[in-house]
Amino acid sequence: MHPKRWLPLLLAMPLATACVDAATPPSAQASTAGVQGQSLQELMQARGLTEADVNAALKTYTPSGKKDEYFIFASGGHGGNLIVIGVPSMRILKYVAVFTPEPWQGYGYGDQTNDLLKTGSRDGRALTWGDMHHPALSETAGDYDGQYIFVNDKANPRVAVVSLEDFTTVQMVASELIESEHGSTFVTPNTDYVIETAQYPAPLGGGYADLSEYDTKYRGAAIFWKFDRKKGRIVPEDSWAVEFPPYMQDLADAGKLASDGWAFFNSINTERATGGNLEGKPPLESGASQNDMDYLHVFDWKKAEEVVKAGKTKTIAGMRVIALQTAIDEGLLYFVPEPKSPHGIDVTPDGKEMVVGGKLDTHATVYSFEKMQQLIADQKFDGRDPYGVPILPFRDAIRGQAEIGLGPLHTQFDGRGNAYTSVFIESKVAKWSLKDLKVIEKMPVHYNIGHILAAEGDTVSPDGNYVVAMNKWAIDRFADVGPLLPQNFQLIDDRGPSMQLLYDLPIPLGEPHYSQMIKADKIKSIDVYKPAGINALTHQIDPFAVKGGEERIERKADGVHVYMTAVRSHFTPDTVRVKEGETVHLHITNIEQAKDATHGFTVGSHNIHVSLEPGKHVNVTFVADKPGVYPMYCTEFCSALHLEMAGYFLVEPK
Ligand code: RUQ
Ligand code: CUA
């Protein structure tokens, strides 16, 4: 008998008996073995739990049927997908397929999603992975509005749009202007633009130039992708970019409220080191760490928009680009020194200040937008960089510096005037006061924290309440699973007098970078596609949608068209006969309108798999190139007769 069948019996047993598992090996770790009773005291003792553990458990435990207060949208890193996590339970709710084929969702196994993935090709090359770093929720007046989320691919510079109406990817844009990116994606306060910034300089628009021509031919850039909210799409024709010197632009953030209309980018490698450690040069990392100061880029995108409208651009790789010299001449771009090989630039909720993590410097430096504006108005510069960009004097542009510790990276905010900075080398979260720039508390995390996130943390009205440390290393936190370890998200409660660690969530996908946390009730997702026949990409009725009673097989010039419906528990037609070599077009509509009545569909041995959520329509095109008998069946356990939801795909020899 399948173990699952024993489950009801097991559940009917008294808890104390059911929990005793004689096969559990004795271990130093918390264990339920030997629990004889079920009082809280007895359970605590048996599992070796402290009162603090139980307190943390009660703050995260979410009983069956109860829902979470917040959603985290986490980058799935090299997995190229988006991870949706509930807070405070830290339960993983969904992976949203973006840059990588994902079989369960049928993403990359049917016509619509194949075409979508193709739009993310670069240089005509199909790409099946992505290096996702920074998801950005769409904003209205600086607050997350729960409508869209944008994500980037650092390795193959691309930006994707995910609709939160149904948690599916609806668009991908890839500009061949740049060859890598990182400061991406960040949105302006009304999601007019999605910002994508290059990281490793290269000749703009592609092509070859030797590293010896780095200073003259290599460039950085930031792309401002224009977002049309009504269409829910990025409009490439209305998008534009600005050329930067060949420094490695790193993180970015858009100004808000006081600083709305401006964008900020930090940079590393203003040394313009190129590596070459077998060619007698220092390795890139030491070459890039010589200067005590790099440059924070301060950019007036509102004014830049006018410059673009006035046609003062050149077109590279189909993109209108403001040349660096134009950006200087038009007063769009300024630099301010920032110590030292920094990482992380975060605009405070009121938009008045910009916080930069020093990385190789122990401070978080707090820049004053007002002071920078005054310096620009007074044309008070501390010289220019080798490309002619005016440099604002460091001391006059900052309000001060908070002494954070070793390796400050990213900063988030709560609604109570506090900032939280990830401290990489120390493996700590530093909570500090924005008012007096003093550290209030430092909390150890496990280990090597990269990004940090707070509830609604990038908005004009952050909640705080929960902070998550996104740790790159887990070393000793979880049971051993071989040399490749999960990353560790640690949920921290910051509501009390001191920060409290609540929960460790192993992330078995590499490697998540940034995440955002939004109030769950801001997301209004649909649960069925209505009416039946919707194409999930366009959110419109698909031209090939099939109605119940209109199922048929038609032979046309371009092959065999199979108009099929799925409903518990059969496909109609359930027998499909084709001839060897024929092109087959399957058009399948799940005509059900009941929540969670999802079917899957596969034809064996043809690398076909689609997900048919209620009301969804999917098209699949392939060539029946090998004669044979191929079972086709439903892949979701949809009903008692699910196993019988099957049929035959017959390919007759020529
Ligand atoms: S990065 S660990 Cu790609 Cu955002 Cu800072
Ligand atoms: Cu439909 Cu199983």
XYZ file of C-alpha atoms and ligand atoms in Angstrom:
661
model
C 0.000 0.000 0.000
C 1.253 3.478 -0.824
C 2.406 5.281 2.339
C -0.005 8.114 1.511
C -2.915 5.769 2.126
C -1.765 5.344 5.732
C -1.960 9.031 6.368
C -5.587 9.187 7.552
C -4.890 6.284 9.919
C -1.811 8.021 11.235
C -3.689 11.251 11.802
C -6.343 9.406 13.753
C -3.746 8.170 16.229
C -3.071 10.070 19.459
C -0.436 12.741 18.842
C 2.024 11.370 21.401
C 2.104 7.954 19.744
C 2.133 9.312 16.215
C 5.134 11.516 16.878
C 7.351 8.729 18.203
C 9.358 7.551 15.247
C 11.438 4.593 16.266
C 13.550 4.966 13.126
C 14.739 8.469 13.997
C 18.442 8.165 14.832
C 19.579 9.653 18.125
C 20.981 13.063 17.421
C 22.202 16.153 19.198
C 19.659 18.185 17.269
C 16.157 18.998 18.343
C 14.094 15.884 17.933
C 10.567 14.769 18.542
C 11.781 11.307 19.519
C 10.804 10.420 23.032
C 7.986 12.923 23.346
C 5.674 11.218 25.786
C 3.134 13.924 26.361
C 2.041 17.023 24.583
C 2.176 19.833 27.079
C 4.204 22.807 25.928
C 6.777 22.190 28.651
C 7.198 18.568 27.627
C 7.542 19.427 23.957
C 10.083 22.148 24.707
C 12.127 19.813 26.814
C 12.005 16.974 24.335
C 13.030 19.179 21.436
C 15.553 21.207 23.414
C 13.753 24.473 22.750
C 14.255 27.623 24.767
C 11.550 30.113 25.574
C 13.001 32.412 22.909
C 12.644 29.595 20.349
C 8.998 29.115 21.242
C 8.408 32.844 21.125
C 9.903 32.969 17.622
C 7.896 29.923 16.572
C 4.651 31.512 17.700
C 5.456 34.619 15.683
C 5.925 32.687 12.465
C 3.681 29.645 12.845
C 0.759 29.983 10.488
C -1.937 27.372 10.995
C -3.405 25.500 8.047
C -5.761 27.742 6.141
C -4.407 30.989 7.588
C -2.719 33.314 5.149
C 0.402 35.433 5.286
C 0.559 39.143 5.927
C 3.241 39.922 3.336
C 4.682 38.520 0.136
C 8.393 38.475 -0.555
C 9.321 38.514 -4.225
C 12.846 37.152 -4.271
C 15.218 36.866 -7.152
C 15.870 33.248 -8.046
C 19.386 34.170 -9.132
C 20.900 31.755 -11.642
C 17.603 29.882 -11.627
C 16.319 32.810 -13.670
C 12.972 32.760 -11.912
C 11.193 34.667 -9.208
C 10.469 33.110 -5.810
C 7.303 34.103 -3.947
C 7.486 33.631 -0.172
C 4.878 34.319 2.520
C 5.768 36.316 5.643
C 5.773 35.595 8.542
C 5.420 31.895 7.760
C 8.362 31.910 5.297
C 6.531 29.305 3.239
C 7.524 29.236 -0.414
C 4.347 29.829 -2.404
C 5.499 29.856 -5.980
C 8.326 30.018 -8.477
C 7.436 32.321 -11.349
C 9.223 31.244 -14.519
C 10.973 34.159 -16.209
C 14.300 33.568 -17.989
C 14.400 29.790 -17.663
C 12.064 27.129 -19.024
C 9.923 25.755 -16.195
C 8.108 22.489 -16.852
C 5.304 22.652 -14.281
C 4.091 25.956 -15.655
C 4.688 24.664 -19.170
C 6.959 27.679 -19.597
C 9.111 27.066 -22.646
C 7.167 23.983 -23.776
C 4.346 25.612 -25.745
C 4.121 28.189 -28.561
C 3.255 31.265 -26.502
C 6.008 30.897 -23.920
C 8.535 29.693 -26.502
C 7.906 32.878 -28.466
C 8.223 34.915 -25.286
C 11.539 33.278 -24.394
C 12.744 33.971 -27.945
C 12.173 37.695 -27.488
C 14.826 37.481 -24.782
C 17.429 36.184 -27.253
C 20.612 38.161 -27.749
C 22.622 38.242 -30.972
C 20.106 35.710 -32.280
C 21.186 33.239 -29.620
C 18.485 31.513 -27.605
C 19.140 31.772 -23.881
C 17.812 29.279 -21.374
C 19.168 30.759 -18.177
C 19.418 34.137 -16.525
C 21.249 35.717 -13.611
C 18.444 37.543 -11.885
C 19.466 40.136 -9.285
C 16.995 42.876 -8.446
C 13.235 42.557 -8.682
C 11.337 45.861 -8.583
C 7.624 46.106 -7.828
C 5.690 48.700 -9.790
C 4.998 51.891 -7.845
C 2.339 54.573 -7.801
C 3.373 57.792 -6.075
C 6.333 55.951 -4.579
C 4.320 53.100 -3.060
C 4.179 49.520 -4.281
C 0.891 49.136 -6.137
C 0.924 45.345 -6.547
C 0.357 45.369 -10.330
C 3.666 44.367 -11.915
C 7.128 43.299 -11.011
C 10.202 43.832 -13.169
C 13.299 41.663 -13.072
C 16.718 41.741 -14.672
C 19.307 39.364 -16.076
C 22.826 40.481 -15.314
C 24.626 38.012 -17.591
C 22.499 38.494 -20.701
C 21.279 42.054 -20.242
C 17.497 41.761 -20.285
C 14.504 43.033 -18.406
C 11.267 41.087 -17.991
C 7.808 42.236 -16.995
C 5.764 39.952 -14.747
C 2.042 40.613 -14.331
C 0.842 40.116 -10.779
C -2.675 39.622 -12.072
C -1.768 35.997 -12.674
C 1.920 35.842 -11.654
C 3.152 35.218 -15.180
C 5.855 36.732 -17.320
C 4.349 38.793 -20.112
C 7.304 40.534 -21.762
C 11.039 40.516 -22.195
C 13.214 43.253 -23.653
C 16.886 42.871 -24.485
C 18.982 45.760 -25.775
C 22.244 45.002 -27.493
C 23.502 48.425 -26.441
C 25.160 46.872 -23.380
C 26.919 43.567 -22.747
C 26.266 43.130 -19.040
C 24.244 44.899 -16.408
C 23.660 45.078 -12.676
C 21.970 48.270 -11.487
C 18.673 46.831 -12.607
C 15.748 46.845 -12.203
C 14.757 50.019 -10.373
C 11.597 51.961 -11.078
C 10.823 55.657 -10.929
C 8.089 56.558 -8.396
C 5.217 56.241 -10.885
C 6.836 53.476 -12.914
C 7.331 55.781 -15.879
C 10.682 54.111 -16.350
C 12.410 50.868 -15.458
C 16.131 51.509 -15.069
C 18.743 49.053 -16.350
C 22.385 49.965 -15.836
C 25.423 48.363 -17.454
C 28.064 46.927 -15.158
C 31.121 45.744 -17.099
C 31.938 48.345 -19.759
C 32.150 47.266 -23.400
C 31.861 49.009 -26.757
C 28.271 50.304 -26.891
C 26.157 48.359 -29.356
C 28.560 45.425 -29.383
C 31.506 44.841 -31.690
C 35.188 44.451 -31.032
C 37.748 46.754 -29.477
C 40.913 45.584 -27.761
C 41.335 46.173 -24.028
C 44.171 48.565 -24.887
C 41.410 50.867 -26.157
C 39.402 50.564 -22.958
C 39.541 54.268 -22.079
C 38.387 55.435 -25.475
C 36.123 52.708 -26.844
C 34.556 51.054 -23.805
C 31.596 52.684 -22.100
C 28.986 52.232 -19.429
C 25.330 53.198 -19.870
C 21.956 53.319 -18.209
C 18.832 52.415 -20.129
C 15.537 54.040 -19.184
C 12.901 51.586 -20.381
C 9.598 53.390 -20.846
C 6.709 51.547 -19.220
C 3.153 51.938 -20.494
C 0.972 50.990 -17.575
C -2.253 50.817 -19.574
C -0.744 48.273 -21.926
C 1.255 46.707 -19.133
C 4.275 46.667 -21.419
C 7.643 48.306 -21.848
C 7.694 50.343 -25.060
C 11.208 49.994 -26.548
C 10.588 52.775 -29.128
C 9.910 55.257 -26.339
C 12.902 54.150 -24.295
C 16.322 55.786 -24.267
C 19.734 55.554 -22.664
C 22.608 57.674 -21.420
C 26.277 56.981 -21.970
C 28.582 56.820 -18.941
C 32.389 56.676 -18.644
C 33.879 53.173 -18.555
C 33.594 52.769 -14.800
C 31.678 49.808 -13.488
C 28.319 51.295 -12.620
C 26.910 49.160 -9.857
C 23.638 49.614 -8.000
C 21.042 52.259 -8.802
C 18.024 53.869 -7.222
C 15.490 56.404 -8.401
C 14.851 59.577 -6.454
C 11.430 60.051 -4.873
C 9.425 62.920 -3.354
C 12.123 65.575 -2.739
C 14.459 63.976 -5.286
C 11.858 62.807 -7.807
C 13.156 63.227 -11.335
C 16.713 62.202 -10.452
C 18.456 58.852 -10.437
C 21.564 57.719 -8.602
C 24.128 55.133 -9.611
C 27.218 54.166 -7.725
C 30.333 52.853 -9.357
C 33.432 50.817 -8.740
C 36.638 50.614 -10.741
C 37.037 54.273 -11.522
C 40.659 53.101 -11.862
C 39.560 51.555 -15.172
C 41.535 48.413 -14.434
C 41.026 45.690 -17.010
C 42.772 42.729 -15.420
C 45.373 40.851 -17.475
C 47.152 38.916 -14.748
C 48.884 36.653 -17.268
C 49.855 39.714 -19.310
C 51.889 41.380 -16.574
C 49.073 43.445 -15.107
C 47.437 43.259 -11.693
C 44.325 41.114 -11.425
C 41.147 43.102 -11.937
C 40.141 43.100 -8.304
C 43.340 44.676 -7.021
C 43.576 47.070 -9.948
C 40.055 48.196 -9.190
C 40.720 48.821 -5.488
C 43.449 51.461 -5.696
C 41.420 54.648 -5.381
C 40.073 55.784 -2.030
C 37.061 57.263 -3.763
C 34.845 56.211 -6.634
C 31.986 58.239 -8.081
C 28.337 58.385 -7.196
C 26.575 59.315 -10.460
C 23.822 61.896 -9.965
C 21.561 62.085 -13.004
C 18.657 64.363 -13.882
C 16.369 61.990 -15.811
C 13.484 64.450 -16.037
C 15.688 66.929 -17.865
C 17.222 64.087 -19.879
C 13.731 63.232 -21.110
C 13.557 66.744 -22.616
C 16.966 66.333 -24.209
C 15.764 63.095 -25.807
C 12.571 64.811 -27.006
C 14.677 67.561 -28.547
C 16.429 64.869 -30.585
C 19.872 65.408 -29.087
C 20.659 61.707 -29.237
C 22.470 59.215 -31.413
C 21.000 55.821 -32.183
C 23.016 52.781 -31.198
C 21.620 49.239 -31.489
C 18.189 50.761 -32.132
C 18.277 52.748 -28.896
C 18.330 56.538 -28.616
C 21.425 57.357 -26.576
C 22.404 60.631 -24.935
C 26.149 60.878 -25.559
C 28.335 61.452 -22.501
C 29.406 64.867 -23.816
C 25.758 65.860 -24.329
C 24.925 64.712 -20.790
C 27.732 66.966 -19.503
C 26.850 69.942 -21.732
C 23.164 69.766 -20.855
C 23.879 69.558 -17.121
C 22.374 66.100 -16.707
C 25.248 64.261 -15.053
C 27.341 65.008 -11.958
C 29.685 62.952 -9.866
C 30.289 62.971 -6.118
C 33.152 60.992 -4.614
C 32.104 57.920 -2.626
C 34.364 55.746 -0.488
C 35.625 53.052 -1.385
C 34.579 50.537 -4.059
C 31.076 51.058 -2.640
C 28.050 48.828 -3.023
C 24.446 49.724 -2.497
C 22.752 53.065 -3.025
C 19.402 53.536 -1.340
C 17.260 56.661 -1.305
C 15.604 57.404 2.059
C 11.772 57.242 2.215
C 11.458 61.051 2.157
C 13.731 61.218 -0.870
C 15.989 63.746 0.824
C 19.041 61.569 1.264
C 20.999 58.870 -0.498
C 22.749 56.182 1.536
C 25.820 54.494 0.054
C 27.408 51.408 1.646
C 31.207 51.683 1.734
C 32.001 47.976 1.182
C 35.783 48.507 1.536
C 35.081 51.483 3.808
C 33.406 51.080 7.188
C 30.796 53.796 6.694
C 27.388 54.281 5.268
C 27.669 57.717 3.716
C 24.565 59.882 3.750
C 24.362 62.338 0.830
C 22.054 65.318 1.037
C 20.008 65.908 -2.089
C 19.499 69.534 -1.124
C 23.209 70.143 -0.659
C 24.002 68.499 -3.975
C 21.392 70.666 -5.713
C 22.880 73.791 -4.155
C 26.375 72.818 -5.281
C 25.061 72.238 -8.801
C 23.209 75.578 -8.779
C 26.371 77.350 -7.569
C 28.479 75.411 -10.070
C 30.773 74.573 -7.160
C 32.890 71.737 -8.494
C 36.003 69.953 -7.333
C 37.365 69.584 -10.842
C 36.222 67.052 -13.412
C 36.852 63.390 -14.090
C 38.968 62.426 -17.133
C 35.815 62.519 -19.290
C 34.816 66.013 -18.201
C 32.037 65.158 -15.757
C 31.896 67.811 -13.008
C 32.665 66.481 -9.521
C 30.828 67.895 -6.513
C 33.028 68.318 -3.398
C 32.507 65.282 -1.142
C 32.437 67.044 2.252
C 29.950 69.650 1.066
C 27.599 67.076 -0.468
C 27.105 64.820 2.536
C 25.238 65.226 5.795
C 27.494 62.751 7.491
C 28.610 59.180 7.785
C 27.414 56.390 10.027
C 30.187 54.160 11.342
C 28.687 50.778 10.485
C 31.465 48.179 10.532
C 33.298 45.964 8.084
C 31.705 45.690 4.681
C 28.486 47.730 4.713
C 26.446 46.986 1.588
C 22.723 47.613 1.262
C 20.335 49.689 3.362
C 16.616 49.481 4.021
C 14.332 51.636 6.122
C 11.398 51.358 8.479
C 8.739 53.984 9.157
C 10.304 54.975 12.460
C 13.424 56.756 11.283
C 15.674 53.711 11.344
C 17.949 52.296 8.701
C 19.140 48.691 8.431
C 22.418 48.031 6.690
C 23.794 44.628 5.737
C 27.378 44.244 6.951
C 28.949 41.589 4.762
C 32.354 40.933 6.321
C 31.020 40.983 9.878
C 27.912 38.936 8.959
C 25.673 41.346 10.796
C 22.635 43.538 10.398
C 23.282 47.042 11.706
C 20.251 49.026 12.801
C 21.016 52.714 12.967
C 19.247 55.991 13.445
C 18.903 58.228 10.414
C 18.558 61.189 12.724
C 21.913 61.083 14.478
C 23.640 58.492 12.272
C 24.407 56.326 15.301
C 24.267 52.539 15.341
C 21.554 51.356 17.730
C 22.125 47.640 17.533
C 24.024 45.039 15.568
C 22.740 41.542 15.147
C 24.708 38.515 13.944
C 23.291 36.653 10.943
C 24.400 33.406 9.292
C 26.421 34.200 7.173
C 27.866 36.709 4.708
C 24.771 38.799 4.307
C 24.373 40.433 0.904
C 21.110 42.233 0.458
C 18.680 43.055 3.198
C 15.000 43.789 2.840
C 12.310 45.348 4.968
C 8.556 45.257 4.531
C 7.629 47.885 1.908
C 11.271 48.900 2.359
C 11.819 50.812 -0.907
C 8.681 52.902 -0.698
C 7.898 56.380 0.574
C 6.159 54.729 3.561
C 8.063 51.643 4.669
C 6.503 49.392 7.308
C 9.596 47.882 8.818
C 8.200 45.234 11.220
C 10.008 42.489 9.370
C 13.535 42.577 8.050
C 15.078 39.720 6.094
C 18.809 39.067 5.947
C 19.650 37.455 2.615
C 22.719 35.450 3.496
C 25.027 34.080 0.846
C 26.499 31.363 3.055
C 24.741 28.882 5.330
C 27.752 26.713 6.427
C 26.348 25.082 9.583
C 22.675 26.037 9.526
C 21.068 23.064 7.832
C 21.502 19.309 7.416
C 24.343 18.569 4.994
C 23.391 18.220 1.357
C 26.777 17.954 -0.331
C 29.175 20.732 -1.214
C 26.606 23.009 -2.844
C 24.763 24.586 0.054
C 21.519 26.516 0.035
C 21.504 30.206 0.812
C 19.830 31.313 3.993
C 17.066 33.900 4.338
C 16.708 34.910 7.976
C 13.507 36.574 9.092
C 14.031 39.201 11.775
C 11.365 40.888 13.862
C 12.321 44.514 14.412
C 9.208 45.630 16.307
C 10.515 45.008 19.810
C 13.141 46.806 21.862
C 15.784 44.744 20.103
C 15.878 42.752 16.883
C 14.829 39.129 17.178
C 15.775 36.320 14.801
C 12.625 34.366 13.962
C 13.260 31.919 11.180
C 15.832 30.428 8.796
C 14.613 29.638 5.291
C 17.033 27.668 3.113
C 16.816 28.790 -0.503
C 17.702 25.832 -2.689
C 18.259 27.936 -5.793
C 21.324 29.960 -6.533
C 21.789 32.665 -5.815
C 19.101 35.080 -4.802
C 20.269 38.659 -4.664
C 17.579 41.152 -3.889
C 13.935 40.841 -2.878
C 11.080 43.154 -2.070
C 8.322 42.637 0.485
C 4.815 43.909 -0.160
C 1.611 43.794 1.887
C -0.306 40.744 0.729
C -3.620 42.576 0.429
C -2.162 44.881 -2.235
C -2.066 42.008 -4.688
C -5.312 41.246 -6.417
C -4.619 38.207 -8.495
C -7.197 36.284 -10.476
C -7.843 32.599 -9.816
C -9.379 31.562 -13.123
C -9.031 32.896 -16.640
C -12.441 34.243 -17.607
C -14.037 33.495 -19.979
C -12.374 30.225 -20.956
C -9.924 30.497 -23.852
C -7.546 33.152 -22.511
C -3.973 33.406 -23.733
C -1.980 34.064 -20.542
C 0.495 36.235 -22.426
C -1.955 38.689 -23.897
C -4.717 38.213 -21.316
C -7.064 38.151 -24.341
C -9.075 35.334 -25.886
C -6.646 33.381 -28.030
C -7.547 33.290 -31.743
C -7.352 29.472 -31.551
C -9.448 29.143 -28.375
C -11.784 26.136 -28.407
C -15.328 26.021 -27.070
C -16.951 22.884 -25.698
C -18.749 21.094 -28.574
C -16.497 22.682 -31.210
C -13.604 20.285 -30.848
C -12.299 19.071 -34.215
C -9.302 18.046 -36.268
C -8.643 20.018 -39.463
C -6.028 19.523 -42.138
C -4.692 22.762 -43.580
C -1.753 23.763 -45.764
C 0.452 24.275 -42.718
C -0.385 20.951 -41.084
C -2.898 19.266 -38.820
C -4.807 21.529 -36.441
C -6.205 19.790 -33.376
C -8.791 21.867 -31.536
C -8.975 20.238 -28.119
C -10.682 20.899 -24.821
C -9.789 19.661 -21.369
C -12.348 19.108 -18.648
C -12.445 16.664 -15.749
C -11.631 13.948 -16.790
C -11.039 13.825 -20.530
C -9.476 15.557 -23.462
C -11.635 15.893 -26.564
C -10.488 14.567 -28.954
C -8.690 11.843 -27.048
C -7.464 10.102 -30.185
C -5.293 12.039 -32.597
C -4.105 10.380 -35.814
C -1.443 12.012 -37.958
C 0.937 10.922 -40.690
C 4.685 10.741 -40.264
C 6.273 14.105 -41.103
C 3.129 16.181 -40.580
C 3.316 19.391 -38.630
C 0.921 19.301 -35.705
C -0.732 22.340 -34.156
C -2.402 21.530 -30.863
C -4.864 24.136 -29.608
C -5.972 23.201 -26.115
C -8.452 25.086 -23.940
C -9.200 24.124 -20.362
C -12.889 25.005 -20.422
C -13.282 24.683 -16.665
C -14.001 27.762 -14.561
C -13.542 26.202 -11.120
C -10.679 27.436 -8.960
C -7.644 25.123 -8.904
C -9.099 22.814 -11.598
C -5.780 22.737 -13.425
C -4.887 20.097 -15.972
C -1.519 19.405 -17.529
C -0.935 17.958 -20.971
C 1.881 15.980 -22.480
C 2.568 13.856 -25.527
C 5.201 11.357 -24.479
C 8.740 11.562 -25.881
C 8.140 14.891 -27.667
C 9.397 17.323 -24.989
C 5.932 18.782 -24.742
C 4.354 19.840 -21.505
C 1.819 22.554 -20.815
C -0.097 23.725 -17.795
C -3.794 24.364 -18.331
C -5.089 26.455 -15.478
C -8.872 26.884 -15.493
C -9.846 28.916 -18.547
C -6.344 28.977 -20.062
C -5.635 28.296 -23.715
C -2.305 26.979 -24.995
C -0.956 26.302 -28.495
C 1.754 23.741 -29.192
C 3.417 23.215 -32.575
C 5.712 20.323 -33.409
C 6.585 17.862 -36.148
C 5.449 14.262 -35.832
C 8.716 12.957 -37.215
C 8.756 9.437 -35.850
C 6.053 6.874 -36.461
C 4.695 5.254 -33.332
C 2.098 5.194 -30.612
C 2.458 7.937 -28.027
C 0.258 8.169 -24.978
C -0.916 11.674 -24.187
C -2.204 12.351 -20.713
C -3.046 14.863 -18.039
C -0.133 15.548 -15.688
C -2.021 17.114 -12.755
C -3.867 14.903 -10.289
C -7.075 16.712 -11.143
C -9.757 14.221 -10.187
C -10.428 10.653 -9.138
C -10.292 9.677 -12.814
C -7.133 11.651 -13.506
C -5.203 8.548 -14.559
C -7.927 7.895 -17.081
C -7.616 11.451 -18.462
C -5.519 10.171 -21.325
C -5.566 9.214 -24.983
C -3.377 8.245 -27.890
C -1.350 10.255 -30.337
C -0.803 7.948 -33.312
C 1.787 8.653 -35.977
C 1.248 6.402 -38.979
C 4.309 5.583 -41.090
C 4.430 7.195 -44.529
S 24.102 42.811 -5.524
S 25.011 41.677 -2.412
Cu 23.655 42.034 -7.389
Cu 22.406 43.641 -5.532
Cu 24.535 43.462 -3.566
Cu -6.780 16.428 -15.681
Cu -5.518 15.012 -14.402
